[in-house]
Structure formats: structure tokens, C-alpha cells
C-alpha positions as CSV (number, residue, x, y, z in Angstrom):
1,M,-7.4,15.9,-88.1
2,L,-4.8,16.5,-85.3
3,T,-4.2,20.0,-87.0
4,A,-7.8,20.8,-87.0
5,A,-8.1,19.8,-83.4
6,R,-5.2,22.1,-82.5
7,K,-6.7,24.8,-84.5
8,T,-10.1,24.5,-82.9
9,G,-8.8,24.2,-79.3
10,E,-10.6,20.9,-78.7
11,P,-8.8,18.4,-76.6
12,S,-7.0,15.8,-78.5
13,L,-7.1,12.1,-77.8
14,I,-3.3,12.2,-76.6
15,S,-4.1,15.0,-74.2
16,L,-7.2,13.2,-72.9
17,M,-5.2,10.0,-72.3
18,G,-2.5,12.2,-70.6
19,A,-5.0,13.7,-68.3
20,T,-6.5,10.2,-67.5
21,Q,-3.2,9.0,-66.4
22,T,-2.3,12.1,-64.5
23,E,-5.4,12.2,-62.3
24,P,-4.9,8.8,-60.5
25,T,-1.1,9.4,-60.5
26,L,-1.6,12.6,-58.6
27,K,-4.0,11.0,-56.1
28,L,-1.7,8.0,-55.6
29,G,1.3,10.4,-55.1
30,K,-0.9,12.5,-52.9
31,L,-2.0,9.7,-50.7
32,A,1.4,8.1,-50.8
33,M,2.9,11.4,-49.6
34,A,0.3,11.5,-46.6
35,R,1.1,7.9,-45.8
36,Q,5.0,8.7,-45.8
37,R,4.2,11.8,-43.7
38,L,2.3,9.8,-41.4
39,L,4.8,7.1,-40.9
40,Q,7.6,9.5,-40.5
41,R,6.0,11.3,-37.7
42,Y,4.3,8.7,-35.9
43,E,6.0,5.3,-36.3
44,H,9.0,4.1,-34.7
45,R,10.2,1.3,-36.6
46,P,12.9,-0.1,-34.4
47,F,10.9,0.1,-31.3
48,V,7.8,-1.4,-32.9
49,S,9.9,-4.2,-34.5
50,C,11.2,-4.9,-31.0
51,L,7.7,-5.0,-29.5
52,A,6.6,-7.3,-32.3
53,G,9.3,-9.6,-32.0
54,L,9.1,-10.1,-28.3
55,Y,5.3,-10.5,-28.5
56,G,4.9,-12.6,-31.7
57,C,8.4,-13.2,-32.9
58,Q,7.9,-10.8,-35.9
59,W,11.4,-9.2,-35.8
60,R,11.4,-7.8,-39.5
61,C,9.7,-4.7,-40.6
62,Y,7.8,-6.2,-43.4
63,Q,6.3,-8.7,-41.0
64,L,4.5,-5.7,-39.1
65,T,0.9,-5.0,-40.1
66,H,-0.9,-1.8,-39.4
67,A,-4.5,-2.0,-38.2
68,Q,-6.3,0.0,-40.7
69,P,-8.7,2.9,-39.6
70,G,-12.1,1.7,-39.0
71,H,-11.0,-1.9,-38.6
72,C,-10.5,-4.2,-35.5
73,C,-6.9,-4.2,-34.1
74,C,-6.7,-7.9,-34.5
75,S,-8.7,-11.1,-35.7
76,K,-11.1,-12.8,-33.6
77,L,-8.5,-15.5,-32.5
78,E,-6.0,-12.8,-31.5
79,C,-8.8,-11.0,-29.6
80,G,-9.4,-14.1,-27.8
81,S,-5.8,-14.3,-27.1
82,F,-5.7,-11.0,-25.6
83,A,-8.6,-11.5,-23.6
84,L,-7.0,-14.7,-22.2
85,I,-4.0,-12.5,-21.3
86,V,-6.1,-10.1,-19.4
87,L,-7.9,-13.0,-17.6
88,T,-4.6,-14.6,-16.7
89,F,-3.1,-11.2,-15.7
90,C,-6.1,-10.9,-13.2
91,L,-6.1,-14.2,-11.8
92,S,-2.3,-14.2,-11.3
93,L,-2.3,-10.9,-9.7
94,V,-4.9,-12.1,-7.2
95,F,-2.7,-15.3,-6.5
96,L,0.5,-13.3,-6.1
97,Y,-1.3,-10.8,-3.7
98,F,-3.0,-13.7,-1.7
99,W,0.3,-15.5,-1.2
100,S,2.5,-12.4,-0.5
101,E,0.0,-11.2,2.1
102,A,0.2,-14.7,3.7
103,Q,4.0,-14.4,4.5
104,N,2.9,-14.1,8.3
105,D,2.0,-17.8,8.2
106,Y,4.6,-19.3,5.9
107,N,6.2,-21.1,8.8
108,D,3.0,-22.8,9.7
109,F,2.6,-23.7,6.0
110,D,6.0,-25.3,5.7
111,W,5.6,-27.4,9.0
112,F,2.1,-28.3,7.7
113,N,3.9,-29.9,4.6
114,F,6.5,-31.3,6.8
115,G,3.9,-33.2,8.8
116,N,2.3,-34.7,5.7
117,L,5.5,-35.4,3.6
118,G,8.0,-36.2,6.3
119,F,10.8,-33.9,5.2
120,W,11.6,-30.2,5.4
121,F,11.5,-27.9,2.4
122,P,10.8,-24.2,2.1
123,W,7.6,-24.8,0.0
124,S,6.4,-21.2,0.8
125,I,9.4,-19.3,-0.6
126,V,9.2,-21.6,-3.7
127,L,5.7,-20.8,-4.2
128,L,6.3,-17.3,-3.6
129,I,8.9,-17.3,-6.4
130,L,6.7,-19.0,-8.7
131,A,3.9,-16.5,-8.1
132,V,6.2,-13.6,-8.9
133,F,7.6,-15.3,-12.1
134,L,4.2,-16.2,-13.6
135,F,2.8,-12.5,-12.9
136,T,5.8,-10.8,-14.3
137,Y,5.6,-13.0,-17.4
138,V,2.0,-12.3,-17.9
139,A,2.3,-8.7,-17.1
140,G,5.2,-8.3,-19.7
141,L,3.0,-9.8,-22.3
142,L,0.0,-7.5,-21.5
143,L,2.5,-4.5,-21.6
144,L,3.7,-5.6,-25.0
145,A,0.2,-5.9,-26.3
146,V,-0.8,-2.5,-25.1
147,C,2.3,-0.8,-26.4
148,L,1.7,-2.4,-30.0
149,L,-2.0,-1.3,-29.7
150,S,-0.7,2.2,-29.0
151,E,1.4,2.0,-32.1
152,G,-1.5,1.0,-34.1
153,Q,-0.2,-2.5,-34.7
154,R,-2.3,-5.6,-35.4
155,L,-1.7,-8.3,-32.7
156,Y,-0.1,-11.7,-33.5
157,L,0.8,-13.8,-30.3
158,H,3.4,-16.5,-30.9
159,W,2.0,-19.8,-30.3
160,C,4.8,-20.3,-27.5
161,H,3.3,-17.5,-25.5
162,K,-0.2,-18.8,-25.9
163,I,1.0,-22.2,-24.4
164,G,2.8,-20.1,-21.7
165,I,-0.4,-18.2,-20.9
166,S,-2.5,-21.1,-20.8
167,V,0.0,-23.1,-18.4
168,T,0.1,-19.7,-16.2
169,L,-3.8,-19.6,-16.0
170,I,-4.0,-23.3,-15.1
171,L,-1.4,-23.1,-12.3
172,S,-2.9,-19.9,-10.8
173,I,-6.4,-21.6,-10.7
174,V,-5.1,-24.8,-9.1
175,A,-2.8,-23.1,-6.7
176,S,-5.5,-20.7,-5.4
177,S,-8.0,-23.5,-5.2
178,V,-5.8,-25.9,-3.2
179,L,-4.6,-23.1,-1.0
180,T,-8.2,-22.1,-0.4
181,D,-9.2,-25.7,0.4
182,L,-6.3,-26.2,2.9
183,W,-5.8,-22.7,4.0
184,S,-9.0,-20.8,3.6
185,K,-8.6,-18.5,6.8
186,E,-5.8,-16.9,4.7
187,W,-8.5,-15.2,2.7
188,M,-9.2,-13.3,6.0
189,T,-5.8,-12.1,5.9
190,V,-6.3,-10.7,2.5
191,L,-9.3,-8.8,3.7
192,L,-7.5,-7.5,6.5
193,S,-4.6,-6.3,4.3
194,F,-7.1,-4.2,2.3
195,Q,-7.5,-2.2,5.5
196,V,-3.8,-0.9,5.2
197,T,-3.0,-1.2,1.6
198,A,-6.5,-0.1,0.0
199,P,-5.5,3.7,0.0
200,Y,-2.3,2.6,-1.9
201,L,-3.9,0.1,-4.2
202,H,-6.5,3.1,-5.0
203,I,-3.6,5.2,-6.2
204,G,-2.2,2.4,-8.2
205,G,-5.5,1.8,-9.8
206,V,-5.8,5.4,-10.8
207,V,-2.3,5.2,-12.3
208,L,-3.1,2.3,-14.2
209,M,-6.3,3.7,-15.7
210,T,-4.5,6.9,-16.5
211,L,-1.9,5.2,-18.5
212,L,-4.6,2.9,-20.4
213,S,-6.2,6.3,-21.5
214,W,-3.6,6.5,-24.3
215,P,-4.2,3.4,-26.2
216,I,-8.0,3.7,-25.6
217,A,-8.2,7.3,-27.0
218,L,-5.9,6.3,-29.9
219,H,-8.3,3.4,-31.0
220,V,-11.5,5.5,-30.2
221,F,-10.4,8.4,-32.6
222,R,-8.5,6.3,-35.2
223,F,-9.5,2.6,-35.5
224,L,-12.9,2.3,-33.9
225,P,-16.4,2.9,-35.7
226,R,-18.0,5.9,-33.9
227,V,-20.7,3.6,-31.9
228,R,-18.3,1.3,-30.8
229,G,-15.8,4.1,-29.9
230,M,-18.5,6.0,-27.9
231,A,-19.4,2.7,-26.0
232,I,-15.7,1.9,-25.1
233,T,-15.3,5.7,-23.8
234,V,-18.5,5.6,-21.7
235,L,-17.3,2.3,-20.3
236,Y,-13.7,3.6,-19.5
237,I,-15.1,6.9,-18.0
238,T,-17.6,4.9,-15.9
239,V,-14.7,2.9,-14.4
240,L,-12.5,5.6,-13.9
241,V,-15.1,7.9,-12.0
242,T,-16.0,4.8,-9.8
243,L,-12.3,4.5,-9.0
244,F,-12.3,8.2,-8.3
245,L,-14.9,7.8,-5.8
246,V,-13.7,4.6,-4.0
247,P,-12.2,6.5,-1.1
248,L,-15.6,7.6,-0.1
249,G,-16.5,4.3,1.1
250,M,-13.0,3.1,2.4
251,Y,-12.4,2.1,5.8
252,S,-9.1,1.7,7.6
253,P,-8.2,1.7,11.3
254,C,-4.8,3.4,10.4
255,I,-6.5,6.5,9.0
256,K,-7.1,8.3,12.4
257,E,-5.7,11.3,14.3
258,R,-2.5,10.8,16.0
259,S,-3.8,11.7,19.4
260,S,-6.4,9.0,19.3
261,L,-3.7,6.3,18.8
262,G,-3.2,4.0,21.8
263,S,0.0,2.7,23.1
264,A,1.7,-0.1,21.4
265,P,0.5,-3.7,22.0
266,A,2.5,-5.6,24.4
267,L,4.9,-8.1,22.7
268,I,4.6,-11.8,23.9
269,G,7.2,-14.1,22.5
270,H,5.5,-17.0,20.9
271,R,7.7,-20.2,22.0
272,G,10.3,-17.6,22.8
273,A,12.2,-16.2,19.9
274,P,12.0,-19.0,17.3
275,M,13.8,-16.9,14.7
276,L,16.8,-16.4,16.9
277,A,16.9,-19.8,18.8
278,P,15.2,-23.2,18.7
279,E,11.6,-22.8,19.7
280,N,10.5,-23.8,23.2
281,T,14.1,-23.9,24.5
282,F,15.4,-22.2,27.3
283,M,17.7,-20.1,25.0
284,S,14.6,-19.1,22.9
285,F,13.0,-17.5,25.9
286,E,16.2,-15.7,26.9
287,K,16.6,-14.2,23.4
288,A,12.9,-13.1,23.5
289,L,13.4,-11.3,26.9
290,A,16.6,-9.9,25.6
291,A,14.8,-8.4,22.5
292,G,12.3,-6.7,24.8
293,A,9.5,-9.1,25.1
294,D,6.7,-8.3,27.8
295,G,5.6,-11.8,28.1
296,L,6.3,-15.5,27.0
297,E,4.1,-18.0,25.4
298,T,4.5,-21.8,25.2
299,D,2.9,-25.3,25.1
300,V,3.0,-27.7,28.0
301,T,2.9,-31.4,27.9
302,I,3.3,-33.7,30.9
303,S,5.7,-36.7,30.7
304,Y,5.0,-40.3,31.6
305,D,6.4,-39.8,35.1
306,G,4.5,-36.5,35.7
307,V,7.1,-33.8,34.8
308,P,5.4,-31.0,32.8
309,F,7.8,-29.8,29.8
310,L,7.6,-27.6,26.7
311,M,6.6,-29.4,23.4
312,H,4.1,-28.1,20.8
313,D,3.9,-31.0,18.4
314,K,2.1,-34.4,18.7
315,N,5.3,-36.1,18.2
316,L,9.1,-35.3,18.6
317,R,10.0,-35.8,14.9
318,R,10.2,-32.0,14.0
319,T,12.0,-30.5,17.1
320,T,14.3,-33.1,18.4
321,N,16.6,-35.9,17.3
322,V,14.1,-38.7,18.3
323,K,14.7,-40.5,15.1
324,D,18.3,-41.2,16.1
325,M,17.8,-41.9,19.8
326,F,14.4,-43.7,19.6
327,P,13.8,-44.8,15.9
328,N,10.8,-47.0,16.6
329,W,9.2,-44.0,18.7
330,T,9.1,-41.4,16.1
331,H,5.4,-41.0,16.0
332,T,4.8,-41.7,19.6
333,S,3.3,-38.8,21.7
334,P,5.8,-36.9,23.7
335,A,3.6,-37.5,26.9
336,M,4.5,-41.3,26.8
337,F,8.2,-40.5,27.2
338,T,9.7,-40.3,30.7
339,W,11.7,-37.2,31.6
340,R,14.9,-39.2,31.8
341,E,14.2,-40.2,28.2
342,L,13.3,-36.7,27.0
343,Q,16.6,-35.5,28.7
344,N,18.7,-37.5,26.3
345,L,17.1,-35.8,23.3
346,N,18.7,-32.8,21.5
347,A,16.4,-30.0,21.0
348,G,18.7,-27.6,19.1
349,S,20.5,-29.3,16.3
350,W,17.3,-29.2,14.0
351,F,17.3,-25.6,13.9
352,F,20.4,-25.3,11.8
353,S,19.5,-28.4,9.4
354,Q,16.3,-27.0,8.6
355,D,16.7,-23.3,9.4
356,P,12.7,-22.6,9.4
357,F,13.0,-18.8,9.3
358,G,16.4,-18.6,7.3
359,T,17.9,-16.8,10.2
360,A,20.3,-19.5,11.6
361,S,23.3,-17.9,9.9
362,S,22.7,-14.6,11.9
363,L,23.9,-16.3,15.1
364,S,27.3,-15.9,16.4
365,P,29.7,-18.9,16.8
366,D,29.0,-18.8,20.6
367,E,25.4,-18.6,20.0
368,H,25.7,-21.4,17.4
369,L,27.2,-23.7,19.9
370,Q,24.8,-22.8,22.5
371,A,21.8,-23.5,20.3
372,Q,23.2,-26.6,19.1
373,N,23.3,-28.1,22.5
374,Q,19.9,-27.1,23.8
375,S,17.6,-29.8,25.4
376,V,13.9,-30.0,26.2
377,C,12.9,-27.5,28.7
378,T,10.7,-27.9,31.8
379,L,7.8,-25.8,32.8
380,R,9.6,-25.1,36.1
381,D,12.5,-23.6,34.4
382,F,10.4,-21.5,32.0
383,L,8.1,-20.1,35.0
384,D,11.3,-19.3,37.0
385,L,12.8,-17.3,34.1
386,A,9.7,-15.3,33.6
387,A,9.4,-14.7,37.4
388,Q,13.1,-13.6,37.4
389,H,12.3,-10.9,34.8
390,G,8.7,-10.1,36.1
391,K,6.9,-11.1,32.7
392,L,3.8,-12.6,32.1
393,V,3.4,-16.1,30.6
394,I,0.6,-17.9,28.7
395,F,0.6,-21.6,27.7
396,D,-1.5,-24.1,26.1
397,L,-1.8,-27.3,28.1
398,Y,-2.2,-30.6,26.2
399,R,-4.1,-33.5,28.0
400,P,-2.1,-36.7,28.1
401,P,-3.5,-39.6,25.9
402,R,-5.4,-42.5,27.1
403,G,-3.3,-44.8,29.5
404,H,-1.1,-42.1,30.7
405,P,-0.7,-42.0,34.6
406,Y,-1.7,-38.2,34.7
407,R,-4.4,-38.2,32.2
408,D,-7.1,-37.2,34.7
409,A,-4.7,-35.3,36.9
410,W,-2.7,-33.1,34.2
411,I,-4.4,-29.8,35.6
412,S,-3.6,-30.5,39.3
413,R,-0.2,-31.4,38.4
414,T,0.4,-28.2,36.4
415,L,-1.1,-26.1,39.2
416,D,1.3,-27.8,41.5
417,V,4.3,-26.7,39.7
418,I,2.9,-23.0,39.4
419,Q,2.1,-22.9,43.1
420,N,4.8,-25.0,44.9
421,E,7.5,-25.7,42.6
422,S,8.2,-22.5,40.8
423,S,8.9,-18.9,42.0
424,I,6.3,-17.2,39.8
425,H,3.5,-15.3,41.2
426,S,0.1,-16.7,40.1
427,S,-0.9,-13.2,38.8
428,Q,1.8,-13.4,36.3
429,V,0.1,-16.6,34.9
430,L,-2.5,-16.1,32.0
431,W,-4.3,-19.4,32.2
432,L,-5.7,-20.5,28.9
433,P,-7.0,-24.2,29.1
434,P,-10.9,-24.2,29.1
435,E,-11.2,-27.6,31.0
436,L,-12.2,-27.5,34.6
437,R,-12.0,-23.6,34.8
438,E,-14.2,-23.3,37.7
439,F,-12.1,-26.0,39.6
440,V,-8.9,-23.8,38.7
441,Q,-10.3,-20.6,39.9
442,E,-11.2,-22.1,43.3
443,I,-7.7,-23.7,43.5
444,D,-6.0,-20.3,42.5
445,P,-8.1,-17.3,42.3
446,E,-5.2,-15.2,41.5
447,L,-4.6,-16.7,38.0
448,Q,-5.7,-14.4,35.1
449,Q,-8.5,-16.2,33.2
450,I,-8.0,-15.9,29.4
451,T,-10.2,-17.6,26.8
452,A,-10.4,-17.9,22.9
453,D,-14.0,-17.9,23.1
454,L,-15.7,-14.7,21.5
455,A,-18.7,-14.9,23.8
456,P,-21.0,-12.0,24.8
457,V,-19.5,-9.6,27.4
458,E,-21.9,-10.7,30.3
459,D,-21.0,-14.4,29.9
460,L,-17.2,-13.6,29.9
461,Q,-17.8,-11.5,33.0
462,L,-19.6,-14.4,34.8
463,R,-16.5,-16.7,34.1
464,H,-14.2,-14.0,35.5
465,I,-12.5,-13.7,32.0
466,S,-10.0,-10.8,32.0
467,R,-8.4,-11.4,28.5
468,L,-9.4,-12.9,24.9
469,N,-6.8,-14.8,23.1
470,I,-7.9,-15.0,19.5
471,H,-6.3,-15.6,16.1
472,Y,-5.5,-12.3,14.3
473,S,-7.9,-13.1,11.4
474,F,-10.6,-12.2,13.8
475,M,-9.3,-8.7,14.3
476,S,-11.9,-6.1,14.6
477,E,-11.5,-2.6,15.9
478,K,-15.1,-2.6,16.9
479,E,-15.0,-5.7,18.9
480,I,-11.8,-4.9,20.6
481,R,-13.3,-1.5,21.9
482,K,-16.6,-3.3,22.9
483,Y,-14.6,-5.8,25.1
484,S,-12.1,-3.1,26.1
485,A,-15.0,-1.0,27.6
486,A,-15.9,-4.0,29.8
487,N,-12.2,-4.1,31.1
488,I,-11.5,-7.3,28.9
489,S,-8.3,-6.9,27.0
490,T,-7.5,-8.7,23.6
491,N,-4.4,-10.8,22.8
492,L,-3.8,-11.6,19.0
493,Y,-1.7,-14.4,17.7
494,V,0.4,-15.1,15.8
495,I,1.6,-11.7,14.4
496,S,5.1,-11.5,13.0
497,E,4.6,-9.1,10.0
498,P,5.1,-5.3,10.6
499,W,2.0,-4.3,8.8
500,L,-0.2,-6.7,10.6
501,Y,1.2,-5.4,13.9
502,S,0.6,-2.0,12.7
503,L,-2.8,-2.9,12.0
504,A,-3.5,-4.4,15.5
505,W,-1.8,-1.2,16.9
506,C,-4.5,0.9,15.2
507,A,-7.3,-1.4,15.9
508,G,-6.5,-1.1,19.7
509,A,-5.1,-4.6,20.6
510,H,-3.6,-4.8,24.0
511,S,-1.0,-7.5,23.2
512,V,0.2,-9.8,20.4
513,A,1.9,-13.1,20.4
514,T,4.9,-13.0,17.8
515,N,7.7,-14.8,16.4
516,A,9.6,-11.5,15.8
517,V,9.9,-9.7,19.1
518,H,13.1,-8.3,17.8
519,I,11.6,-6.9,14.6
520,L,8.4,-5.5,16.0
521,K,10.0,-3.9,18.9
522,T,11.8,-1.4,16.6
523,L,8.6,0.1,15.3
524,Q,8.1,3.7,16.7
525,R,4.8,4.1,15.1
526,P,2.3,2.0,13.0
527,L,3.1,1.7,9.4
528,F,0.6,3.4,7.1
529,L,-0.7,5.7,9.7
530,M,-2.1,8.9,8.4
531,T,-4.6,11.5,9.5
532,P,-7.9,11.8,7.6
533,D,-6.9,15.2,6.2
534,E,-3.5,13.7,4.9
535,Y,-5.3,11.0,3.1
536,R,-8.1,13.2,1.9
537,L,-5.5,15.4,0.4
538,M,-3.7,12.4,-1.1
539,W,-6.4,10.9,-3.1
540,T,-8.0,14.3,-4.0
541,L,-4.7,15.2,-5.6
542,T,-4.3,11.8,-7.2
543,D,-7.7,12.0,-8.7
544,I,-7.4,15.7,-10.0
545,T,-4.1,14.9,-11.5
546,S,-5.5,11.7,-13.2
547,L,-8.5,13.6,-14.6
548,I,-6.5,16.5,-16.1
549,L,-3.9,14.0,-17.8
550,V,-6.9,11.8,-19.2
551,V,-8.5,15.0,-20.6
552,I,-5.1,16.1,-22.2
553,I,-4.4,12.7,-23.7
554,F,-8.1,12.4,-25.3
555,V,-7.7,16.1,-26.6
556,F,-4.4,15.3,-27.8
557,H,-5.5,12.2,-29.9
558,W,-8.5,14.1,-31.1
559,W,-6.3,17.0,-32.4
560,R,-3.7,14.7,-34.0
561,E,-6.3,12.6,-35.8
562,R,-7.9,15.8,-37.1
563,E,-4.5,17.3,-38.2
564,L,-3.6,13.9,-40.0
565,A,-7.0,13.9,-41.6
566,L,-6.6,17.6,-42.8
567,S,-3.2,16.6,-44.4
568,V,-4.9,14.0,-46.6
569,D,-7.7,16.2,-47.9
570,S,-8.5,19.3,-45.7
571,S,-11.2,20.5,-47.8
572,S,-13.2,17.3,-47.6
573,V,-12.8,17.2,-43.7
574,I,-13.8,21.0,-43.4
575,E,-16.8,20.6,-45.6
576,N,-18.1,17.3,-44.1
577,G,-16.9,17.9,-40.6
578,S,-16.7,14.3,-40.0
579,Y,-13.9,11.8,-39.4
580,R,-15.7,9.2,-41.7
581,Q,-14.1,10.9,-44.8
582,F,-10.7,10.5,-43.2
583,R,-11.1,6.9,-42.6
584,T,-12.0,6.3,-46.3
585,E,-8.9,8.4,-47.4
586,M,-6.9,6.3,-45.0
587,N,-8.0,3.2,-46.5
588,D,-7.1,4.4,-49.7
589,V,-3.7,5.1,-48.4
590,W,-3.2,1.6,-47.4
591,S,-4.9,-0.1,-50.4
592,L,-3.1,2.2,-53.1
593,S,0.4,2.1,-51.4
594,N,-0.1,-1.7,-51.3
595,M,-0.8,-1.6,-55.0
596,S,2.2,0.6,-55.7
597,A,4.3,-1.8,-53.8
598,S,3.0,-4.8,-55.8
599,D,3.5,-2.9,-59.2
600,K,7.1,-2.3,-58.2
601,Q,7.7,-6.0,-57.6
602,E,6.3,-7.1,-61.1
603,P,8.8,-7.5,-64.0
604,S,8.6,-4.8,-66.8
605,L,7.6,-6.2,-70.2
């Protein structure tokens, strides 16, 4: 029979069985070869193992799992974990940006906590370090996830990271909520910061979207079904184009012609130079004048026996050694002390024990000794110092509490010091107290009237107001120009950060009260200042470069996946003109190669 088969040329049973075995073997070999070629060209095992180990504690190669073409990159649970990472990243970024831009007011925040807790601690710096750590941790996990997705790996977030992400999310929400409740005006600072940082945030956003084009293009062309891939592509392009067009609606006072920039705002030392000496002491004002201050600002209280002196707080705990000298009077109003009692207090030693600005170590040994022995300063000495240097002065005047001998005569007593006891000229004094303003104008019409009331121009002119004294969070170039047109200048308080001073300069403010005269005086021009043409060139080049790179990346991934498809079965790809056939072949690659691996592990019979 076999002989007959050979003679007649018909296929024998043995040859049919051989052919049957040869066909799947060839296909398996072909697909395995394609898979090996794919791995050799596009997998970086050590790199991927490191990423997977950091992200999910999967350090061994056999623990890695490829996302198969046409399938999701991770399970529903891991998709939720990835979404949680993205959400936490956004919230921690908001918290970090909010708190980093609030540095101008860190000193106020720390003293607020001192008043409530009764002890000094740099809470603001600790909170900043915490914000940086949390954001860095979440940003690192997000970067690992994106890199793993770029390598086509399935995501498995370790449970320790899931706990860490949850804790970070909770801390970011709680911290932002508490700070918003206690310090809501700082959000105005954040909005102001956008006026100087928005051009650079725009560039950062464009760079980020450009980098994201790599994993997005990879998954659109390799892993996602056609409809879902098109939806993600449209969403990505929409966000990218919107980001490209953001500068068209952007406003910044610092984007202007240099010829239209006014002179730098005058610097008024807020309680002197509190970074270089204990605040509201004679040494502090000397330091401010030496640093180039154009004026001095302070706070005035009247002692029980009628001596106006300089003190900001409602008690003496923070800036004197009252706890040692008068332990039973630590919460007593400063106005209830006599001048003789006040003279016995030390107003400088606290500066070194608490070091509110972290600058105490910068003092020389002689300055250290001088600051250590500072005492409470009188209004008369303060005014004489300003008169000697020809500087302007501005001060808050606190009315004494009930039962005080000068409760109803506090304004008259202060005017008496200005007119009769000091050497200052009335025109050097910016009178801020709103009480009995008409009476003050009658007694001394040469005083410059200043107010914190953002009233209509006509109302201010009727009250003979020559200057506004407003918090920097209400800064507005339009409002400053409006009042300036009516010869009403604007003073902003308290500005100690260079970027805020630069913004005030660009907005046209005439003066600022600051804790950092020695720092702001060194600025020769506003930070972030650029002409409209310079900014237009900057964002146009950024957008064009990003667009070119994104197109190149998408074209590259399309070409690469097409070449991979051709390496599996070029004829089917050419005939069908579709990527669907390649996804089917690639599914066979994974399934058949896994079968091959399992067959090798089975014992031979």
C-alpha cells in the first residue's frame, strides 16, 4: 500500500502527519521570532525592571507583564490607583504652589501661631518642607507610571504606595482647607503671582504636554482600540491647542515697553529693618536707613503716664522679657505700663532666641551685643532720627484701653510730641489714624493725610487724602493709575519678596512698606520684565517647537508600529491596510509564546 502510494505519487499518511506538525511549528517559530525581534529592539529589561521595582516592588523580570495590543494597560483597580496618583499630584502641586508663593507672609503666620500656642516655632518652613516632600513623592510615582506605560508594561502599584498616596491626598486637602479658613487672603497672593509666573507656567505646561505625547502616541497606535484611541487623540490635541492659545488672553503688568516703566517704588522700612535687628527698636530703624530706606513705619502706643512709645503687639510677651520682669503681667496691654517700667524691659534678646527671619547669625559680634541690649523706643526718638535723615514716617496709633488716663487724649498727646517735643517737620509725617481726622487737620494742616479706605476719588479729595495705604493683595494697575491721575499716590504693605516688589513696580505703586529694605534696594529692574515683542517671540517659538515635536513623535510611533506589523505578516498588513490584523498576530505572539514556555516546563514522558 505504501509502495503503491509512492508509485502513484499520492501523499502518504506519514507525510500528511509531518505536514500537519510542520505548519503550526513554522507559525510558532515565525511568531516567536517576531516576538524575540520585538523584545530585542524595544525592550530595556534592566531599565524596566528598575521602574517596576520602584513602582510595584516587582524587581524580577518574570514578574513583568506586557500589556497586550488591544487591551487596557492595567486592571480597573490599577486604573483607579493611577487616577488617584494624578489627582493627588494636582492637589499637592496646588498646595505647594500656594504655600511657596505665600513666603512673603511667613513671619505673620509664625507669629499668629505664637499668639495661639504660646511658644515660637518656624511652622511656615516646616510646612514648606512637607509640601515639597509630598509633591516630590507623588511626582516621582507619576513619572514611574508614565515610564512604565511608555514601555508597554502593565501597572501594579504596591500597597505601600497606595497608602502613601492616600495619606498625601488627605494631608494636601486638610492643609489647604485649614489655611484657606485661617488665611484666605493668601489666595489673592496666588492670583497676583500668576501675573508674573503665567508666561513661564505656560512654557512649563507646553513642555509637559510635549513629553506626554510619547506614551499617549504609543498607546493610541499599539494598545488602544481604534475608537478609544481616536477619542484620546482628540482630547489630547484639544488640550494642547488650548494651551497654545492661552497667551492670547494673558495679562501681566510686567509685559510692557521699558520706556513706559516708572521709577522704582520708594522703600519704607516696616518697623525698621526687622531682618537685621529687633523690630521697632532704635537699632532697627538705623539699619533701615543705612540700607537705603526712603521712609520708616512703626506702631505707637501711649504708656500709662503719657509717653508715646513703639510697640505693635497687644501684649509684651513676644518682643520683650516681660515674663522675667513682670511674670503676672504677661497678657497685660502695653499701654497699662508706666514708662519707667517699660524702660526696665529688654527689647532685643528675643531676636536671637527666636530668630524670626533666620538672619540673626549674620550680625557681627558688635552688632550682636548692640541688638542684645536694645530697649523700648519712644516716639520722640523715632521722629528725631527720621528728621535727622530727612525721611518720611508713617505709623499706626493704638487707642489706650478703658481706664487709661489718656484714652480720650491719645491723639492730642501724639500731636504734641510731633509739634513740640520732636524736631521733625509735620510735612514728613504721613498721618494714618482715621479717628478725628478733621480735628487733626485743623490742629496741623501740614500733616500728609493717608488712609486705607479705597473710596471714590472725589470722596478722598474732599478729605484731603494724598496717599493710600493698602494691603498688597489689593494691588491693581488700573486702580493705581486711576488714583495717581488725581494726585493720590499708593503705598502697599508689607512687601518683602522681590517678585512682589517687581509686580508693584510694574503696576506703578509709588511706595511699599517692607521688611527687606536691604534686599529690595539692590534690584536694578523688575524681575520678569519683558517687552510684548519679546514675550510674543518666546511663546510663539515654544508653541511651534512643541507642535513639531508632537507631530514627529506621533509619526514615529505610527511608523514603528507599522514596521512591527510588517515584520509579523507583511502580506496581510499590505492586503488589509489595517492595524487590526497586526493586533491579532500580536495576540498570537503572546499566547503562543506563553504556550511554548509552559510546554518547556512540563516533564517529558
